[in-house]
Tab-separated table of C-alpha atoms and ligand atoms in Angstrom:
chain	number	residue	atom	x	y	z
A	1	MET	CA	128.486	63.392	85.573
A	2	THR	CA	130.802	64.301	82.703
A	3	LYS	CA	134.438	64.514	83.795
A	4	ASP	CA	134.557	68.100	82.463
A	5	PHE	CA	132.894	69.548	85.552
A	6	ALA	CA	133.314	68.829	89.245
A	7	SER	CA	129.592	69.281	89.917
A	8	ALA	CA	126.323	70.500	88.447
A	9	ALA	CA	127.044	73.850	90.134
A	10	ASP	CA	130.405	73.998	88.360
A	11	ARG	CA	128.695	73.356	85.009
A	12	ALA	CA	126.050	75.992	85.829
A	13	ALA	CA	128.805	78.532	86.491
A	14	PHE	CA	130.410	77.680	83.151
A	15	ILE	CA	127.065	78.164	81.382
A	16	ALA	CA	126.428	81.467	83.163
A	17	GLY	CA	129.667	82.981	81.892
A	18	LEU	CA	129.510	81.561	78.384
A	19	PRO	CA	128.989	84.270	75.738
A	20	LYS	CA	125.823	83.378	73.853
A	21	ALA	CA	123.193	84.600	71.411
A	22	GLU	CA	119.474	83.988	71.739
A	23	LEU	CA	117.779	83.317	68.392
A	24	HIS	CA	114.287	82.145	69.367
A	25	LEU	CA	112.473	84.499	71.712
A	26	HIS	CA	108.916	85.776	71.323
A	27	ILE	CA	108.953	89.146	73.036
A	28	GLU	CA	105.285	88.777	74.029
A	29	GLY	CA	106.248	85.476	75.684
A	30	SER	CA	108.595	87.308	78.036
A	31	LEU	CA	105.676	89.101	79.718
A	32	GLU	CA	106.137	88.222	83.388
A	33	PRO	CA	102.999	88.007	85.568
A	34	ASP	CA	104.108	90.985	87.657
A	35	LEU	CA	104.446	93.195	84.582
A	36	MET	CA	101.130	91.842	83.258
A	37	PHE	CA	99.475	93.070	86.453
A	38	ALA	CA	101.242	96.409	86.391
A	39	LEU	CA	100.232	97.036	82.762
A	40	ALA	CA	96.660	95.879	83.371
A	41	GLN	CA	96.430	98.459	86.131
A	42	ARG	CA	98.210	101.207	84.188
A	43	ASN	CA	95.904	100.699	81.189
A	44	GLY	CA	92.679	99.838	83.004
A	45	VAL	CA	92.515	96.443	81.296
A	46	ALA	CA	90.656	93.636	83.079
A	47	ILE	CA	92.490	90.310	83.389
A	48	PRO	CA	90.880	87.116	84.652
A	49	PHE	CA	93.411	86.575	87.439
A	50	ALA	CA	93.507	87.877	91.005
A	51	SER	CA	97.259	87.612	91.557
A	52	ALA	CA	100.577	86.826	89.891
A	53	GLU	CA	100.459	83.451	91.661
A	54	GLU	CA	97.108	82.727	90.026
A	55	VAL	CA	98.601	83.607	86.653
A	56	ARG	CA	101.497	81.210	87.193
A	57	ALA	CA	99.104	78.466	88.286
A	58	ALA	CA	97.258	78.857	84.971
A	59	TYR	CA	100.462	78.073	83.070
A	60	ALA	CA	99.906	74.317	82.837
A	61	PHE	CA	99.701	73.295	79.196
A	62	SER	CA	99.156	69.978	77.478
A	63	ASN	CA	100.020	71.149	73.962
A	64	LEU	CA	100.898	74.193	71.841
A	65	GLN	CA	97.293	75.379	71.412
A	66	ASP	CA	96.669	75.329	75.170
A	67	PHE	CA	99.575	77.700	75.578
A	68	LEU	CA	98.676	79.908	72.617
A	69	ASP	CA	95.194	80.559	74.016
A	70	ILE	CA	96.702	81.979	77.224
A	71	TYR	CA	99.541	83.736	75.372
A	72	TYR	CA	97.169	85.713	73.111
A	73	GLN	CA	95.032	86.581	76.133
A	74	GLY	CA	98.090	87.754	78.099
A	75	MET	CA	99.262	90.154	75.414
A	76	GLY	CA	95.981	92.071	75.737
A	77	VAL	CA	97.537	94.236	78.472
A	78	LEU	CA	100.057	95.638	75.947
A	79	GLN	CA	98.541	98.889	74.693
A	80	THR	CA	101.008	101.754	74.391
A	81	GLU	CA	104.455	102.377	72.964
A	82	ARG	CA	105.727	102.557	76.541
A	83	ASP	CA	104.276	99.105	77.288
A	84	PHE	CA	106.161	97.545	74.365
A	85	HIS	CA	109.285	99.384	75.452
A	86	ASP	CA	108.986	98.223	79.059
A	87	LEU	CA	108.314	94.630	77.997
A	88	THR	CA	111.375	94.605	75.753
A	89	ALA	CA	113.613	96.395	78.251
A	90	ALA	CA	112.705	93.839	80.935
A	91	TYR	CA	113.617	90.947	78.631
A	92	LEU	CA	116.897	92.567	77.593
A	93	ALA	CA	117.921	93.042	81.234
A	94	ARG	CA	117.300	89.332	81.878
A	95	ALA	CA	119.176	88.316	78.751
A	96	ARG	CA	122.160	90.487	79.635
A	97	ALA	CA	122.287	88.923	83.095
A	98	ASP	CA	122.481	85.524	81.354
A	99	GLY	CA	125.563	86.438	79.323
A	100	VAL	CA	123.596	87.029	76.131
A	101	ARG	CA	125.565	89.258	73.756
A	102	HIS	CA	123.150	89.249	70.814
A	103	VAL	CA	119.393	88.598	70.496
A	104	GLU	CA	117.099	87.996	67.551
A	105	ILE	CA	113.623	88.805	68.781
A	106	PHE	CA	110.289	87.707	67.323
A	107	PHE	CA	107.188	89.815	67.584
A	108	ASP	CA	103.601	89.013	66.591
A	109	PRO	CA	102.113	92.239	65.160
A	110	GLN	CA	98.846	90.550	64.224
A	111	GLY	CA	98.268	89.797	67.914
A	112	HIS	CA	98.189	93.562	68.429
A	113	THR	CA	96.780	95.096	65.253
A	114	ALA	CA	93.759	92.783	65.609
A	115	ARG	CA	93.103	94.570	68.937
A	116	GLY	CA	93.363	98.016	67.379
A	117	ILE	CA	96.976	98.711	68.379
A	118	ALA	CA	98.888	100.429	65.566
A	119	PHE	CA	101.786	98.539	63.982
A	120	GLU	CA	103.899	101.653	64.532
A	121	THR	CA	103.206	101.630	68.297
A	122	VAL	CA	104.510	98.069	68.554
A	123	VAL	CA	107.648	98.545	66.451
A	124	THR	CA	108.534	101.896	67.981
A	125	GLY	CA	108.278	100.624	71.546
A	126	ILE	CA	110.297	97.471	70.897
A	127	THR	CA	113.024	99.218	68.918
A	128	ARG	CA	113.439	102.031	71.459
A	129	ALA	CA	114.433	99.387	74.027
A	130	LEU	CA	116.645	97.543	71.515
A	131	ASP	CA	118.455	100.780	70.647
A	132	ALA	CA	119.074	101.601	74.308
A	133	ALA	CA	120.495	98.125	75.013
A	134	ARG	CA	122.843	98.513	72.051
A	135	THR	CA	124.142	101.940	72.999
A	136	GLU	CA	124.206	101.478	76.783
A	137	HIS	CA	125.360	97.862	77.027
A	138	GLY	CA	126.612	96.750	73.607
A	139	LEU	CA	123.848	94.137	73.480
A	140	THR	CA	123.063	93.846	69.750
A	141	SER	CA	119.809	92.672	68.213
A	142	LYS	CA	117.792	91.812	65.138
A	143	LEU	CA	114.009	92.046	64.913
A	144	ILE	CA	111.899	89.379	63.199
A	145	LEU	CA	108.229	89.904	62.324
A	146	CYS	CA	106.270	86.656	62.663
A	147	PHE	CA	103.127	85.897	60.675
A	148	LEU	CA	100.431	84.038	62.588
A	149	ARG	CA	99.967	80.845	60.603
A	150	HIS	CA	96.420	80.185	61.838
A	151	LEU	CA	95.416	83.332	59.914
A	152	SER	CA	95.282	83.568	56.115
A	153	GLU	CA	98.116	84.334	53.737
A	154	ALA	CA	96.159	87.449	52.660
A	155	GLU	CA	96.329	88.671	56.262
A	156	ALA	CA	100.076	87.977	56.304
A	157	GLU	CA	100.405	89.986	53.066
A	158	ALA	CA	98.508	92.890	54.656
A	159	THR	CA	100.851	92.717	57.663
A	160	LEU	CA	103.891	92.819	55.388
A	161	ASP	CA	102.337	95.876	53.705
A	162	GLU	CA	102.070	97.542	57.125
A	163	ALA	CA	105.720	96.725	57.802
A	164	LEU	CA	107.004	98.407	54.624
A	165	PRO	CA	107.586	101.857	56.219
A	166	PHE	CA	109.604	100.162	59.013
A	167	LEU	CA	111.865	97.866	57.017
A	168	ASP	CA	114.920	99.753	58.250
A	169	ARG	CA	114.023	98.335	61.698
A	170	ILE	CA	112.946	94.830	60.687
A	171	ASP	CA	115.521	92.216	59.693
A	172	GLY	CA	113.427	89.195	58.883
A	173	VAL	CA	110.100	87.425	58.881
A	174	GLY	CA	109.056	84.225	60.625
A	175	LEU	CA	106.060	81.949	60.979
A	176	ASP	CA	104.534	80.978	64.320
A	177	SER	CA	101.297	80.019	66.128
A	178	SER	CA	99.262	76.818	65.577
A	179	GLU	CA	101.408	74.565	63.395
A	180	VAL	CA	99.405	71.452	62.530
A	181	GLY	CA	97.004	72.147	59.655
A	182	HIS	CA	98.887	75.316	58.681
A	183	PRO	CA	101.875	74.080	56.652
A	184	PRO	CA	104.592	76.386	55.332
A	185	SER	CA	103.166	75.971	51.792
A	186	LYS	CA	100.254	78.197	52.864
A	187	PHE	CA	102.704	81.142	53.033
A	188	GLU	CA	104.863	80.503	49.978
A	189	ARG	CA	103.945	83.745	48.178
A	190	VAL	CA	104.329	86.116	51.124
A	191	PHE	CA	107.704	84.586	51.986
A	192	ALA	CA	108.809	85.041	48.362
A	193	ARG	CA	107.864	88.702	48.605
A	194	ALA	CA	109.731	89.080	51.905
A	195	ARG	CA	112.779	87.441	50.306
A	196	ASN	CA	112.622	89.914	47.413
A	197	LEU	CA	112.543	92.746	49.958
A	198	GLY	CA	115.889	91.480	51.290
A	199	LEU	CA	114.488	90.129	54.553
A	200	LYS	CA	115.890	87.065	56.333
A	201	LEU	CA	113.488	84.135	56.606
A	202	VAL	CA	112.752	81.712	59.440
A	203	ALA	CA	109.810	79.447	60.264
A	204	HIS	CA	108.651	77.312	63.160
A	205	ALA	CA	108.570	73.774	61.797
A	206	GLY	CA	108.633	70.316	63.311
A	207	GLU	CA	107.567	71.443	66.785
A	208	GLU	CA	104.241	69.596	66.565
A	209	GLY	CA	104.109	69.317	62.770
A	210	PRO	CA	105.653	66.460	60.764
A	211	PRO	CA	109.070	66.350	59.050
A	212	ALA	CA	107.279	67.216	55.781
A	213	TYR	CA	106.666	70.707	57.202
A	214	VAL	CA	110.413	71.133	57.758
A	215	ARG	CA	111.002	70.108	54.130
A	216	GLU	CA	108.381	72.633	52.977
A	217	ALA	CA	110.046	75.374	55.001
A	218	LEU	CA	113.325	74.589	53.233
A	219	ASP	CA	112.030	73.961	49.710
A	220	LEU	CA	109.081	76.350	49.444
A	221	LEU	CA	109.898	79.163	51.883
A	222	HIS	CA	113.717	78.981	51.471
A	223	VAL	CA	114.260	79.709	55.148
A	224	ASP	CA	117.625	80.648	56.633
A	225	ARG	CA	116.840	78.837	59.917
A	226	ILE	CA	114.348	76.341	61.284
A	227	ASP	CA	112.703	77.188	64.608
A	228	HIS	CA	112.426	74.042	66.787
A	229	GLY	CA	112.806	71.336	64.114
A	230	ASN	CA	112.556	68.500	66.666
A	231	ARG	CA	110.520	66.188	64.473
A	232	SER	CA	113.182	66.315	61.741
A	233	LEU	CA	114.772	63.438	63.649
A	234	GLU	CA	111.993	61.129	62.418
A	235	ASP	CA	113.402	61.419	58.887
A	236	ASP	CA	117.017	60.252	58.419
A	237	ALA	CA	117.372	61.761	54.953
A	238	LEU	CA	116.153	65.105	56.271
A	239	VAL	CA	118.655	64.964	59.148
A	240	ALA	CA	121.463	64.308	56.663
A	241	ARG	CA	120.298	67.220	54.551
A	242	LEU	CA	120.027	69.649	57.488
A	243	ALA	CA	123.478	68.616	58.699
A	244	GLY	CA	124.965	68.906	55.210
A	245	GLU	CA	123.513	72.367	54.706
A	246	GLY	CA	124.612	73.512	58.170
A	247	MET	CA	121.015	74.576	58.816
A	248	THR	CA	120.597	76.119	62.263
A	249	LEU	CA	117.834	74.740	64.487
A	250	THR	CA	116.631	77.031	67.282
A	251	VAL	CA	115.756	74.459	69.927
A	252	CYS	CA	113.824	75.370	73.096
A	253	PRO	CA	114.162	72.691	75.808
A	254	LEU	CA	111.896	74.084	78.556
A	255	SER	CA	109.267	75.004	75.957
A	256	ASN	CA	109.372	71.438	74.644
A	257	LEU	CA	108.867	70.143	78.175
A	258	LYS	CA	106.008	72.523	79.054
A	259	LEU	CA	104.188	71.948	75.755
A	260	CYS	CA	104.625	68.164	76.026
A	261	VAL	CA	106.748	67.947	72.869
A	262	VAL	CA	108.920	65.772	75.142
A	263	ASP	CA	107.683	63.903	78.248
A	264	ASP	CA	110.898	64.361	80.139
A	265	LEU	CA	114.053	66.445	79.542
A	266	ALA	CA	116.073	63.224	79.837
A	267	ALA	CA	114.355	62.248	76.562
A	268	HIS	CA	115.098	65.589	74.901
A	269	PRO	CA	116.679	65.213	71.419
A	270	LEU	CA	119.271	67.994	71.807
A	271	LYS	CA	122.247	65.684	72.348
A	272	THR	CA	121.107	63.427	69.495
A	273	MET	CA	120.943	66.512	67.272
A	274	LEU	CA	124.493	67.555	68.159
A	275	ASP	CA	125.795	64.025	67.679
A	276	ALA	CA	124.093	63.900	64.250
A	277	GLY	CA	126.011	67.021	63.237
A	278	LEU	CA	123.006	69.350	63.372
A	279	ALA	CA	123.638	73.031	64.157
A	280	ALA	CA	121.373	73.101	67.211
A	281	THR	CA	121.095	76.097	69.534
A	282	VAL	CA	119.420	76.595	72.938
A	283	ASN	CA	116.751	79.255	73.388
A	284	SER	CA	113.957	80.199	75.765
A	285	ASP	CA	110.999	80.696	73.334
A	286	ASP	CA	108.485	82.198	75.805
A	287	PRO	CA	110.437	82.354	79.074
A	288	SER	CA	107.701	83.790	81.255
A	289	TYR	CA	105.345	80.977	80.292
A	290	PHE	CA	107.835	78.100	80.215
A	291	GLY	CA	109.741	78.731	83.423
A	292	GLY	CA	113.150	80.020	82.454
A	293	TYR	CA	115.377	82.323	80.450
A	294	VAL	CA	118.228	81.113	78.293
A	295	ASN	CA	120.622	80.021	81.042
A	296	ALA	CA	117.877	78.048	82.766
A	297	ASN	CA	117.311	76.271	79.454
A	298	TYR	CA	121.018	75.463	79.059
A	299	GLN	CA	121.250	74.283	82.666
A	300	ALA	CA	118.140	72.127	82.667
A	301	VAL	CA	119.023	70.345	79.451
A	302	ALA	CA	122.729	70.058	80.379
A	303	ASP	CA	121.795	68.365	83.650
A	304	ALA	CA	119.208	66.082	82.049
A	305	LEU	CA	121.527	64.995	79.200
A	306	ASP	CA	124.848	65.381	81.054
A	307	LEU	CA	126.214	67.703	78.389
A	308	SER	CA	129.981	68.087	78.186
A	309	LYS	CA	131.963	71.292	77.943
A	310	ALA	CA	132.427	70.603	74.218
A	311	ASP	CA	128.641	70.258	73.800
A	312	LEU	CA	128.013	73.575	75.582
A	313	VAL	CA	130.683	75.357	73.574
A	314	ALA	CA	129.227	73.927	70.345
A	315	LEU	CA	125.760	75.207	71.308
A	316	ALA	CA	127.084	78.691	72.055
A	317	ARG	CA	129.162	78.751	68.851
A	318	ASN	CA	126.109	77.633	66.841
A	319	SER	CA	124.108	80.511	68.321
A	320	PHE	CA	126.452	83.050	66.722
A	321	THR	CA	127.161	81.108	63.540
A	322	GLY	CA	123.413	80.790	62.966
A	323	SER	CA	122.689	84.443	63.725
A	324	PHE	CA	122.119	87.198	61.187
A	325	LEU	CA	125.211	89.085	62.334
A	326	SER	CA	127.951	90.017	59.847
A	327	ASP	CA	130.851	87.596	59.382
A	328	ALA	CA	133.143	90.015	61.241
A	329	ASP	CA	130.786	90.183	64.239
A	330	LYS	CA	130.385	86.400	64.252
A	331	ALA	CA	134.169	85.993	64.274
A	332	MET	CA	134.486	88.417	67.201
A	333	HIS	CA	131.917	86.500	69.282
A	334	LEU	CA	133.400	83.106	68.368
A	335	ALA	CA	136.815	84.354	69.484
A	336	ALA	CA	135.275	85.441	72.808
A	337	ILE	CA	133.828	81.946	73.300
A	338	ASP	CA	137.186	80.341	72.524
A	339	ALA	CA	138.940	82.680	74.953
A	340	TYR	CA	136.387	81.844	77.656
A	341	ALA	CA	136.474	78.086	77.104
B	1	HPA	N1	105.302	77.857	68.781
B	1	HPA	C1	104.449	78.428	67.933
B	1	HPA	N2	103.991	79.655	68.084
B	1	HPA	C2	104.418	80.371	69.135
B	1	HPA	C3	105.305	79.837	70.040
B	1	HPA	C4	105.784	78.515	69.844
B	1	HPA	O1	106.582	77.948	70.606
B	1	HPA	N3	105.523	80.808	70.954
B	1	HPA	C5	104.800	81.890	70.593
B	1	HPA	N4	104.129	81.626	69.481
B	2	ZN	ZN1	108.637	79.871	69.229
């Protein structure tokens, strides 16, 4: 045990009170089994589970695709503006309880429009909850539209077209879903268009895909952040570049464990990333499916890697530095971390 804390409980208490931002959260991945059941009933949607316990038992994955199959099925209960609001409000309440001061939320519109749900229904429901959290609790947010990379670039272009009337509510675009076989290069043109629209850019890369995908995200998509990025560590020159550029990595420890990106949290690369000078952050990805919100992720990886107070403070600082907040807002949050630590 690091000398910084008397016990694991002492470290957990420090984590709980640490001001933090969450930068990698798929709102559809925060759909808890209980809400899934409630929405299925409210909307008269059939789901292939008899109880919330049965749903949880189905959450055993051996890779990303295993998870994605269940994730796309789960989001089928989301039908109305109120559903998207309730989903988002539930996540924001959990985040606030974890000391989260700012969130940058992903959503997957193609997972909904393909089912006949209007883009407007999705965005309106999510942003109504985001607005309420901001005005009622001072919890700030950004919204990031993710393109599903297993679909075509033409379909991503059509989704960006649908987003045009809502660009006052959308801060960036990202790239998620099945990584291997769908490299960033496939989306070079739509990302260029998003960049010209003034949107921030992120992409999942190096979760299951090779370091070359991380390089493509940097060189072809010109991303502002890399989501996951774990496999960057296989390429020393890439690590040096990411460190030199101060590129933020949005790392998701419990996701990595559940999707078998790592066999054991004791083998998680987070500490190696920090020691290599990488701007790593800790995030929950799809907390309902992977067994924990942001504090659970900090705690599990801190225990497994015996993270010090300086490590935890660096992770929290990176979460604001790597956010899309203004410099003044970043400075305010960094000062709050320093005051706390
Ligand atoms: N990886 C890729 N796509 C996703 C994920 C993820 O962790 N979560 C939701 N969509
Ligand atoms: Zn993700």
